[in-house]
Amino acid sequence: MNIKSLLLGSAAALVAVSGARAADAIVVAEPEPAEYVRICDVYGAGYFYIPGTETCLKVGGYLRYDIGVGDLFGLQNVRDKEDAANGGFDTNDTYFKRMRAQLTFDARGETEYGTLRSFTSVYFQQDSYHDGFSSNTGGDWELEHAIIQLGGLTIAYTDSLFETLADSAGSVINDDIVNYTPGKTHLIAYTFDGGNGFSATVGVEEGRGSDFTIDSYVPHVVAGASYTQGWGKVSGVVAYDSVWEKVAGKLRLDVNVNEALTLWIMAGLTDADGHATRTSNYATWGGDWAVWGGGQYKFSEKTALNVQLSYDDSDRFGAVVGVDYNIVPGFVIRPEVAYASRKYDNAGNRLASTDDGWGGYLRFQRSF
């Protein structure tokens, strides 16, 4: 073998090895099959299947900006800064502002025992406030709702059944000049749905606040029922406060007059023994009784007028008028005017003259 033959053989070997390595370098692995998000239309619009499961999820929420003015909703007695710098004590009234961002997560799936659902709502907000000397902003957040449901069973931290079983109050923003709800609480409840418009619920609750949270293993008890048809709805709820051993109830009637006009009236009654201030977890109004009423008139798909009146046994009166205007889908502006008066102070003592005031409120809300 001569030198030339040896060089030619080595070159051929190098070419073969290089070709093999080049072939290895361009081999592409088969891609993993992609699982695209699937729409879930079983529970309505906005749901999608969580990849790899049969659970449907809907993510939503809103961004809301509120402005309040006047005796009822504005900031009162804010110290005048220029006057204070000169040693004075003058005060002014000014705007109340609130920005809130809410997120909701609604997950549902079907089981042999019915629909399994979890619902969570959390909000974060920034308020304006004053300490008498300066105006500042205060941040806050809250777990608004946390609900687990399986069939008719509900385990939750959410609004009291005493509120929800009578459908809260009206469609105005400031619907609690005469209060109708004890607020949020831990609860366990069971609902029977008759399938013909009739439903009934019974539950136990913890209550809320230093005066009304249960102080033993005996819970508050709430029960209610409703009947819904095309003409409207009738509903009622009764609650027993195990701390103060008081009973309160509400009865409500909703009527669909026509496609544009809906009217409603609700009455509350308790064995509060005539006290002008709250005496139980559920009797949130003053005195033995209270009444609320109002309605909504839809001028068009974009515009609606809301009205609510309220009065209780302690001579507290409230009137609210507001408008909902949907500029585009998902964005609404809600101006509102309210009047309130009372003849008793917070201790239940009769005032020498009626304490009254006006307020204006404006809300911008982008929902998704």
PDB file of C-alpha atoms in Angstrom, residues 55-322:
ATOM      1  CA  THR A  55     -64.106  20.381  34.993  1.00  0.00           C
ATOM      2  CA  CYS A  56     -65.418  23.610  33.482  1.00  0.00           C
ATOM      3  CA  LEU A  57     -63.935  26.909  34.659  1.00  0.00           C
ATOM      4  CA  LYS A  58     -65.058  30.504  34.223  1.00  0.00           C
ATOM      5  CA  VAL A  59     -62.823  33.439  35.157  1.00  0.00           C
ATOM      6  CA  GLY A  60     -64.481  36.824  35.589  1.00  0.00           C
ATOM      7  CA  GLY A  61     -64.613  39.987  37.639  1.00  0.00           C
ATOM      8  CA  TYR A  62     -64.790  43.731  37.325  1.00  0.00           C
ATOM      9  CA  LEU A  63     -62.900  46.988  37.762  1.00  0.00           C
ATOM     10  CA  ARG A  64     -65.006  49.609  39.550  1.00  0.00           C
ATOM     11  CA  TYR A  65     -64.544  53.300  40.364  1.00  0.00           C
ATOM     12  CA  ASP A  66     -66.906  55.055  42.807  1.00  0.00           C
ATOM     13  CA  ILE A  67     -67.291  58.749  43.658  1.00  0.00           C
ATOM     14  CA  GLY A  68     -69.445  59.892  46.577  1.00  0.00           C
ATOM     15  CA  VAL A  69     -70.514  63.427  47.557  1.00  0.00           C
ATOM     16  CA  GLY A  70     -72.834  65.097  50.051  1.00  0.00           C
ATOM     17  CA  ASP A  71     -73.932  64.353  53.600  1.00  0.00           C
ATOM     18  CA  LEU A  72     -74.479  60.638  52.952  1.00  0.00           C
ATOM     19  CA  PHE A  73     -71.565  59.602  50.752  1.00  0.00           C
ATOM     20  CA  GLY A  74     -68.918  62.341  50.783  1.00  0.00           C
ATOM     21  CA  LEU A  75     -66.043  62.861  53.224  1.00  0.00           C
ATOM     22  CA  GLN A  76     -67.016  65.181  56.061  1.00  0.00           C
ATOM     23  CA  ASN A  77     -65.032  67.605  58.237  1.00  0.00           C
ATOM     24  CA  VAL A  78     -61.688  67.369  56.459  1.00  0.00           C
ATOM     25  CA  ARG A  79     -59.388  69.942  58.041  1.00  0.00           C
ATOM     26  CA  ASP A  80     -58.539  72.868  55.754  1.00  0.00           C
ATOM     27  CA  LYS A  81     -54.786  72.554  55.169  1.00  0.00           C
ATOM     28  CA  GLU A  82     -54.087  76.226  54.442  1.00  0.00           C
ATOM     29  CA  ASP A  83     -56.066  77.307  57.502  1.00  0.00           C
ATOM     30  CA  ALA A  84     -54.358  74.658  59.646  1.00  0.00           C
ATOM     31  CA  ALA A  85     -50.941  75.957  58.539  1.00  0.00           C
ATOM     32  CA  ASN A  86     -51.954  79.320  60.016  1.00  0.00           C
ATOM     33  CA  GLY A  87     -53.112  77.749  63.274  1.00  0.00           C
ATOM     34  CA  GLY A  88     -56.804  77.566  62.414  1.00  0.00           C
ATOM     35  CA  PHE A  89     -59.359  74.756  62.688  1.00  0.00           C
ATOM     36  CA  ASP A  90     -61.580  75.231  59.635  1.00  0.00           C
ATOM     37  CA  THR A  91     -62.875  72.070  57.927  1.00  0.00           C
ATOM     38  CA  ASN A  92     -64.312  71.261  54.512  1.00  0.00           C
ATOM     39  CA  ASP A  93     -66.320  68.496  52.875  1.00  0.00           C
ATOM     40  CA  THR A  94     -64.893  66.681  49.876  1.00  0.00           C
ATOM     41  CA  TYR A  95     -65.229  63.686  47.580  1.00  0.00           C
ATOM     42  CA  PHE A  96     -65.117  60.058  48.643  1.00  0.00           C
ATOM     43  CA  LYS A  97     -63.291  57.834  46.122  1.00  0.00           C
ATOM     44  CA  ARG A  98     -63.000  54.070  45.815  1.00  0.00           C
ATOM     45  CA  MET A  99     -61.268  51.875  43.243  1.00  0.00           C
ATOM     46  CA  ARG A 100     -62.016  48.164  43.466  1.00  0.00           C
ATOM     47  CA  ALA A 101     -60.722  45.217  41.438  1.00  0.00           C
ATOM     48  CA  GLN A 102     -62.588  41.922  41.772  1.00  0.00           C
ATOM     49  CA  LEU A 103     -61.674  38.452  40.478  1.00  0.00           C
ATOM     50  CA  THR A 104     -64.026  35.462  40.394  1.00  0.00           C
ATOM     51  CA  PHE A 105     -63.369  31.780  39.689  1.00  0.00           C
ATOM     52  CA  ASP A 106     -66.312  29.457  39.054  1.00  0.00           C
ATOM     53  CA  ALA A 107     -65.468  25.742  38.577  1.00  0.00           C
ATOM     54  CA  ARG A 108     -68.169  23.136  37.865  1.00  0.00           C
ATOM     55  CA  GLY A 109     -68.410  19.492  36.965  1.00  0.00           C
ATOM     56  CA  GLU A 110     -70.992  16.720  36.986  1.00  0.00           C
ATOM     57  CA  THR A 111     -70.925  13.808  39.472  1.00  0.00           C
ATOM     58  CA  GLU A 112     -73.246  10.976  40.437  1.00  0.00           C
ATOM     59  CA  TYR A 113     -74.581  13.231  43.229  1.00  0.00           C
ATOM     60  CA  GLY A 114     -75.220  16.225  41.003  1.00  0.00           C
ATOM     61  CA  THR A 115     -73.190  19.288  40.039  1.00  0.00           C
ATOM     62  CA  LEU A 116     -69.990  19.849  42.020  1.00  0.00           C
ATOM     63  CA  ARG A 117     -69.236  23.558  42.130  1.00  0.00           C
ATOM     64  CA  SER A 118     -66.691  25.840  43.747  1.00  0.00           C
ATOM     65  CA  PHE A 119     -66.975  29.608  43.550  1.00  0.00           C
ATOM     66  CA  THR A 120     -64.390  32.099  44.814  1.00  0.00           C
ATOM     67  CA  SER A 121     -64.532  35.888  44.745  1.00  0.00           C
ATOM     68  CA  VAL A 122     -61.729  38.154  45.963  1.00  0.00           C
ATOM     69  CA  TYR A 123     -61.487  41.916  45.711  1.00  0.00           C
ATOM     70  CA  PHE A 124     -58.791  44.515  46.295  1.00  0.00           C
ATOM     71  CA  GLN A 125     -59.704  48.157  46.823  1.00  0.00           C
ATOM     72  CA  GLN A 126     -58.226  51.553  47.553  1.00  0.00           C
ATOM     73  CA  ASP A 127     -60.388  54.077  49.407  1.00  0.00           C
ATOM     74  CA  SER A 128     -59.965  57.741  50.180  1.00  0.00           C
ATOM     75  CA  TYR A 129     -60.447  58.666  53.811  1.00  0.00           C
ATOM     76  CA  HIS A 130     -59.514  61.379  56.286  1.00  0.00           C
ATOM     77  CA  ASP A 131     -58.440  61.527  59.924  1.00  0.00           C
ATOM     78  CA  GLY A 132     -59.732  65.039  60.527  1.00  0.00           C
ATOM     79  CA  PHE A 133     -56.395  66.577  59.627  1.00  0.00           C
ATOM     80  CA  SER A 134     -55.499  65.150  56.237  1.00  0.00           C
ATOM     81  CA  SER A 135     -56.918  63.209  53.315  1.00  0.00           C
ATOM     82  CA  ASN A 136     -55.234  59.919  52.492  1.00  0.00           C
ATOM     83  CA  THR A 137     -55.935  56.623  50.792  1.00  0.00           C
ATOM     84  CA  GLY A 138     -56.520  53.305  52.522  1.00  0.00           C
ATOM     85  CA  GLY A 139     -55.989  49.914  50.913  1.00  0.00           C
ATOM     86  CA  ASP A 140     -58.004  46.813  51.690  1.00  0.00           C
ATOM     87  CA  TRP A 141     -58.794  43.347  50.381  1.00  0.00           C
ATOM     88  CA  GLU A 142     -61.395  40.732  51.244  1.00  0.00           C
ATOM     89  CA  LEU A 143     -62.328  37.151  50.521  1.00  0.00           C
ATOM     90  CA  GLU A 144     -65.825  38.055  49.415  1.00  0.00           C
ATOM     91  CA  HIS A 145     -67.205  34.579  48.684  1.00  0.00           C
ATOM     92  CA  ALA A 146     -65.827  31.047  49.039  1.00  0.00           C
ATOM     93  CA  ILE A 147     -68.476  28.442  48.222  1.00  0.00           C
ATOM     94  CA  ILE A 148     -68.467  24.662  47.761  1.00  0.00           C
ATOM     95  CA  GLN A 149     -71.670  23.078  46.461  1.00  0.00           C
ATOM     96  CA  LEU A 150     -72.569  19.461  45.711  1.00  0.00           C
ATOM     97  CA  GLY A 151     -76.125  18.969  44.593  1.00  0.00           C
ATOM     98  CA  GLY A 152     -78.231  20.769  47.207  1.00  0.00           C
ATOM     99  CA  LEU A 153     -75.466  20.959  49.833  1.00  0.00           C
ATOM    100  CA  THR A 154     -73.642  24.274  50.366  1.00  0.00           C
ATOM    101  CA  ILE A 155     -70.594  24.853  52.578  1.00  0.00           C
ATOM    102  CA  ALA A 156     -69.418  28.435  52.420  1.00  0.00           C
ATOM    103  CA  TYR A 157     -68.227  31.760  53.663  1.00  0.00           C
ATOM    104  CA  THR A 158     -70.596  34.140  51.925  1.00  0.00           C
ATOM    105  CA  ASP A 159     -73.651  36.356  52.396  1.00  0.00           C
ATOM    106  CA  SER A 160     -76.046  35.241  55.114  1.00  0.00           C
ATOM    107  CA  LEU A 161     -79.012  33.146  54.035  1.00  0.00           C
ATOM    108  CA  PHE A 162     -81.166  35.797  55.687  1.00  0.00           C
ATOM    109  CA  GLU A 163     -80.131  38.060  52.816  1.00  0.00           C
ATOM    110  CA  THR A 164     -79.906  35.702  49.838  1.00  0.00           C
ATOM    111  CA  LEU A 165     -83.121  33.752  50.451  1.00  0.00           C
ATOM    112  CA  ALA A 166     -85.044  37.029  50.121  1.00  0.00           C
ATOM    113  CA  ASP A 167     -82.950  38.297  47.181  1.00  0.00           C
ATOM    114  CA  SER A 168     -81.132  41.115  49.009  1.00  0.00           C
ATOM    115  CA  ALA A 169     -82.983  44.403  48.350  1.00  0.00           C
ATOM    116  CA  GLY A 170     -83.398  46.465  45.180  1.00  0.00           C
ATOM    117  CA  SER A 171     -81.285  47.232  42.148  1.00  0.00           C
ATOM    118  CA  VAL A 172     -79.888  50.551  43.415  1.00  0.00           C
ATOM    119  CA  ILE A 173     -76.289  50.808  44.658  1.00  0.00           C
ATOM    120  CA  ASN A 174     -77.078  52.274  48.088  1.00  0.00           C
ATOM    121  CA  ASP A 175     -79.830  49.868  49.092  1.00  0.00           C
ATOM    122  CA  ASP A 176     -79.015  49.670  52.823  1.00  0.00           C
ATOM    123  CA  ILE A 177     -80.079  53.047  54.261  1.00  0.00           C
ATOM    124  CA  VAL A 178     -82.432  50.830  56.242  1.00  0.00           C
ATOM    125  CA  ASN A 179     -80.251  47.757  56.653  1.00  0.00           C
ATOM    126  CA  TYR A 180     -81.618  44.380  55.545  1.00  0.00           C
ATOM    127  CA  THR A 181     -78.640  42.022  55.935  1.00  0.00           C
ATOM    128  CA  PRO A 182     -76.329  40.801  58.717  1.00  0.00           C
ATOM    129  CA  GLY A 183     -73.485  40.554  56.200  1.00  0.00           C
ATOM    130  CA  LYS A 184     -71.159  37.652  55.511  1.00  0.00           C
ATOM    131  CA  THR A 185     -70.799  34.522  57.617  1.00  0.00           C
ATOM    132  CA  HIS A 186     -69.663  30.909  57.672  1.00  0.00           C
ATOM    133  CA  LEU A 187     -72.622  28.649  56.867  1.00  0.00           C
ATOM    134  CA  ILE A 188     -73.741  25.132  55.988  1.00  0.00           C
ATOM    135  CA  ALA A 189     -77.059  24.728  54.192  1.00  0.00           C
ATOM    136  CA  TYR A 190     -79.159  22.307  52.170  1.00  0.00           C
ATOM    137  CA  THR A 191     -81.567  23.365  49.396  1.00  0.00           C
ATOM    138  CA  PHE A 192     -84.434  21.293  48.016  1.00  0.00           C
ATOM    139  CA  ASP A 193     -85.404  22.186  44.456  1.00  0.00           C
ATOM    140  CA  GLY A 194     -88.867  20.960  43.528  1.00  0.00           C
ATOM    141  CA  GLY A 195     -88.291  21.559  39.813  1.00  0.00           C
ATOM    142  CA  ASN A 196     -91.612  23.410  39.469  1.00  0.00           C
ATOM    143  CA  GLY A 197     -90.496  26.815  40.712  1.00  0.00           C
ATOM    144  CA  PHE A 198     -90.545  25.850  44.385  1.00  0.00           C
ATOM    145  CA  SER A 199     -87.389  25.629  46.480  1.00  0.00           C
ATOM    146  CA  ALA A 200     -86.698  25.452  50.219  1.00  0.00           C
ATOM    147  CA  THR A 201     -83.474  25.912  52.191  1.00  0.00           C
ATOM    148  CA  VAL A 202     -82.422  25.304  55.785  1.00  0.00           C
ATOM    149  CA  GLY A 203     -78.998  26.172  57.177  1.00  0.00           C
ATOM    150  CA  VAL A 204     -76.871  26.954  60.197  1.00  0.00           C
ATOM    151  CA  GLU A 205     -74.635  30.032  60.503  1.00  0.00           C
ATOM    152  CA  GLU A 206     -71.896  31.426  62.728  1.00  0.00           C
ATOM    153  CA  GLY A 207     -72.917  35.095  62.645  1.00  0.00           C
ATOM    154  CA  ARG A 208     -70.579  38.055  62.472  1.00  0.00           C
ATOM    155  CA  GLY A 209     -69.130  40.682  64.786  1.00  0.00           C
ATOM    156  CA  SER A 210     -68.254  40.711  68.455  1.00  0.00           C
ATOM    157  CA  ASP A 211     -71.909  40.886  69.523  1.00  0.00           C
ATOM    158  CA  PHE A 212     -73.448  38.354  67.146  1.00  0.00           C
ATOM    159  CA  THR A 213     -70.910  35.572  66.478  1.00  0.00           C
ATOM    160  CA  ILE A 214     -72.022  32.392  68.253  1.00  0.00           C
ATOM    161  CA  ASP A 215     -70.496  31.875  71.713  1.00  0.00           C
ATOM    162  CA  SER A 216     -71.276  28.159  72.109  1.00  0.00           C
ATOM    163  CA  TYR A 217     -71.802  25.042  69.980  1.00  0.00           C
ATOM    164  CA  VAL A 218     -75.377  26.169  69.289  1.00  0.00           C
ATOM    165  CA  PRO A 219     -75.481  27.865  65.838  1.00  0.00           C
ATOM    166  CA  HIS A 220     -77.877  30.398  64.431  1.00  0.00           C
ATOM    167  CA  VAL A 221     -80.577  28.691  62.320  1.00  0.00           C
ATOM    168  CA  VAL A 222     -82.059  30.079  59.081  1.00  0.00           C
ATOM    169  CA  ALA A 223     -84.812  28.611  56.899  1.00  0.00           C
ATOM    170  CA  GLY A 224     -86.575  29.948  53.833  1.00  0.00           C
ATOM    171  CA  ALA A 225     -88.622  29.063  50.767  1.00  0.00           C
ATOM    172  CA  SER A 226     -89.559  30.630  47.434  1.00  0.00           C
ATOM    173  CA  TYR A 227     -91.959  30.068  44.547  1.00  0.00           C
ATOM    174  CA  THR A 228     -91.045  31.447  41.099  1.00  0.00           C
ATOM    175  CA  GLN A 229     -93.270  31.680  38.030  1.00  0.00           C
ATOM    176  CA  GLY A 230     -93.516  33.847  34.932  1.00  0.00           C
ATOM    177  CA  TRP A 231     -95.439  36.545  36.802  1.00  0.00           C
ATOM    178  CA  GLY A 232     -92.726  36.929  39.430  1.00  0.00           C
ATOM    179  CA  LYS A 233     -91.710  35.435  42.758  1.00  0.00           C
ATOM    180  CA  VAL A 234     -92.764  35.166  46.387  1.00  0.00           C
ATOM    181  CA  SER A 235     -90.157  34.325  49.024  1.00  0.00           C
ATOM    182  CA  GLY A 236     -89.783  34.241  52.790  1.00  0.00           C
ATOM    183  CA  VAL A 237     -87.059  33.608  55.348  1.00  0.00           C
ATOM    184  CA  VAL A 238     -86.991  33.224  59.143  1.00  0.00           C
ATOM    185  CA  ALA A 239     -83.908  33.172  61.392  1.00  0.00           C
ATOM    186  CA  TYR A 240     -83.178  32.317  65.032  1.00  0.00           C
ATOM    187  CA  ASP A 241     -80.299  34.098  66.803  1.00  0.00           C
ATOM    188  CA  SER A 242     -78.916  31.576  69.310  1.00  0.00           C
ATOM    189  CA  VAL A 243     -76.832  34.205  71.146  1.00  0.00           C
ATOM    190  CA  TRP A 244     -79.636  36.636  71.988  1.00  0.00           C
ATOM    191  CA  GLU A 245     -82.508  34.150  71.504  1.00  0.00           C
ATOM    192  CA  LYS A 246     -84.306  36.443  69.072  1.00  0.00           C
ATOM    193  CA  VAL A 247     -86.308  35.599  65.953  1.00  0.00           C
ATOM    194  CA  ALA A 248     -86.542  37.699  62.787  1.00  0.00           C
ATOM    195  CA  GLY A 249     -88.221  37.139  59.454  1.00  0.00           C
ATOM    196  CA  LYS A 250     -88.721  38.707  56.030  1.00  0.00           C
ATOM    197  CA  LEU A 251     -91.370  38.240  53.354  1.00  0.00           C
ATOM    198  CA  ARG A 252     -90.937  39.473  49.786  1.00  0.00           C
ATOM    199  CA  LEU A 253     -93.031  39.757  46.628  1.00  0.00           C
ATOM    200  CA  ASP A 254     -91.625  40.445  43.125  1.00  0.00           C
ATOM    201  CA  VAL A 255     -93.951  41.167  40.211  1.00  0.00           C
ATOM    202  CA  ASN A 256     -93.034  41.299  36.516  1.00  0.00           C
ATOM    203  CA  VAL A 257     -95.592  43.854  35.325  1.00  0.00           C
ATOM    204  CA  ASN A 258     -94.368  43.636  31.731  1.00  0.00           C
ATOM    205  CA  GLU A 259     -91.110  43.244  29.847  1.00  0.00           C
ATOM    206  CA  ALA A 260     -89.960  46.719  30.911  1.00  0.00           C
ATOM    207  CA  LEU A 261     -91.308  47.152  34.460  1.00  0.00           C
ATOM    208  CA  THR A 262     -90.618  45.070  37.583  1.00  0.00           C
ATOM    209  CA  LEU A 263     -91.859  45.954  41.083  1.00  0.00           C
ATOM    210  CA  TRP A 264     -91.094  44.493  44.507  1.00  0.00           C
ATOM    211  CA  ILE A 265     -91.891  44.934  48.188  1.00  0.00           C
ATOM    212  CA  MET A 266     -90.298  43.345  51.262  1.00  0.00           C
ATOM    213  CA  ALA A 267     -91.220  43.479  54.959  1.00  0.00           C
ATOM    214  CA  GLY A 268     -89.183  42.518  58.005  1.00  0.00           C
ATOM    215  CA  LEU A 269     -90.429  41.682  61.514  1.00  0.00           C
ATOM    216  CA  THR A 270     -88.675  40.787  64.774  1.00  0.00           C
ATOM    217  CA  ASP A 271     -89.309  40.428  68.506  1.00  0.00           C
ATOM    218  CA  ALA A 272     -86.879  43.304  69.216  1.00  0.00           C
ATOM    219  CA  ASP A 273     -89.149  44.718  71.946  1.00  0.00           C
ATOM    220  CA  GLY A 274     -89.279  48.160  70.354  1.00  0.00           C
ATOM    221  CA  HIS A 275     -85.557  48.940  70.472  1.00  0.00           C
ATOM    222  CA  ALA A 276     -84.439  51.513  67.932  1.00  0.00           C
ATOM    223  CA  THR A 277     -81.047  49.845  67.502  1.00  0.00           C
ATOM    224  CA  ARG A 278     -79.996  46.373  66.392  1.00  0.00           C
ATOM    225  CA  THR A 279     -80.736  43.689  68.979  1.00  0.00           C
ATOM    226  CA  SER A 280     -79.871  40.464  67.121  1.00  0.00           C
ATOM    227  CA  ASN A 281     -77.769  39.156  64.260  1.00  0.00           C
ATOM    228  CA  TYR A 282     -80.752  39.266  61.909  1.00  0.00           C
ATOM    229  CA  ALA A 283     -82.866  42.249  63.059  1.00  0.00           C
ATOM    230  CA  THR A 284     -80.523  44.757  61.415  1.00  0.00           C
ATOM    231  CA  TRP A 285     -83.134  47.519  61.150  1.00  0.00           C
ATOM    232  CA  GLY A 286     -84.407  49.741  63.988  1.00  0.00           C
ATOM    233  CA  GLY A 287     -87.417  48.689  66.057  1.00  0.00           C
ATOM    234  CA  ASP A 288     -89.784  45.776  65.532  1.00  0.00           C
ATOM    235  CA  TRP A 289     -90.408  46.108  61.804  1.00  0.00           C
ATOM    236  CA  ALA A 290     -89.158  47.534  58.525  1.00  0.00           C
ATOM    237  CA  VAL A 291     -90.372  47.764  54.948  1.00  0.00           C
ATOM    238  CA  TRP A 292     -88.528  48.161  51.641  1.00  0.00           C
ATOM    239  CA  GLY A 293     -89.908  48.560  48.135  1.00  0.00           C
ATOM    240  CA  GLY A 294     -89.052  49.721  44.668  1.00  0.00           C
ATOM    241  CA  GLY A 295     -88.732  48.772  41.068  1.00  0.00           C
ATOM    242  CA  GLN A 296     -86.878  49.006  37.790  1.00  0.00           C
ATOM    243  CA  TYR A 297     -88.041  50.357  34.443  1.00  0.00           C
ATOM    244  CA  LYS A 298     -86.021  49.503  31.317  1.00  0.00           C
ATOM    245  CA  PHE A 299     -86.264  52.268  28.737  1.00  0.00           C
ATOM    246  CA  SER A 300     -84.089  50.274  26.331  1.00  0.00           C
ATOM    247  CA  GLU A 301     -81.495  47.524  26.272  1.00  0.00           C
ATOM    248  CA  LYS A 302     -78.952  50.115  27.412  1.00  0.00           C
ATOM    249  CA  THR A 303     -80.831  52.263  29.941  1.00  0.00           C
ATOM    250  CA  ALA A 304     -82.806  51.468  33.098  1.00  0.00           C
ATOM    251  CA  LEU A 305     -84.268  53.548  35.948  1.00  0.00           C
ATOM    252  CA  ASN A 306     -83.999  52.163  39.517  1.00  0.00           C
ATOM    253  CA  VAL A 307     -86.039  53.376  42.527  1.00  0.00           C
ATOM    254  CA  GLN A 308     -86.065  52.235  46.156  1.00  0.00           C
ATOM    255  CA  LEU A 309     -87.845  53.445  49.315  1.00  0.00           C
ATOM    256  CA  SER A 310     -87.333  52.128  52.851  1.00  0.00           C
ATOM    257  CA  TYR A 311     -88.665  52.839  56.360  1.00  0.00           C
ATOM    258  CA  ASP A 312     -88.391  51.198  59.784  1.00  0.00           C
ATOM    259  CA  ASP A 313     -89.933  51.308  63.249  1.00  0.00           C
ATOM    260  CA  SER A 314     -87.293  53.791  64.485  1.00  0.00           C
ATOM    261  CA  ASP A 315     -88.512  56.363  61.933  1.00  0.00           C
ATOM    262  CA  ARG A 316     -85.513  55.959  59.659  1.00  0.00           C
ATOM    263  CA  PHE A 317     -86.422  56.695  56.043  1.00  0.00           C
ATOM    264  CA  GLY A 318     -84.461  56.298  52.831  1.00  0.00           C
ATOM    265  CA  ALA A 319     -85.137  57.137  49.181  1.00  0.00           C
ATOM    266  CA  VAL A 320     -82.783  56.343  46.292  1.00  0.00           C
ATOM    267  CA  VAL A 321     -83.109  57.005  42.559  1.00  0.00           C
ATOM    268  CA  GLY A 322     -80.511  55.877  40.042  1.00  0.00           C
TER     269      GLY A 322
END
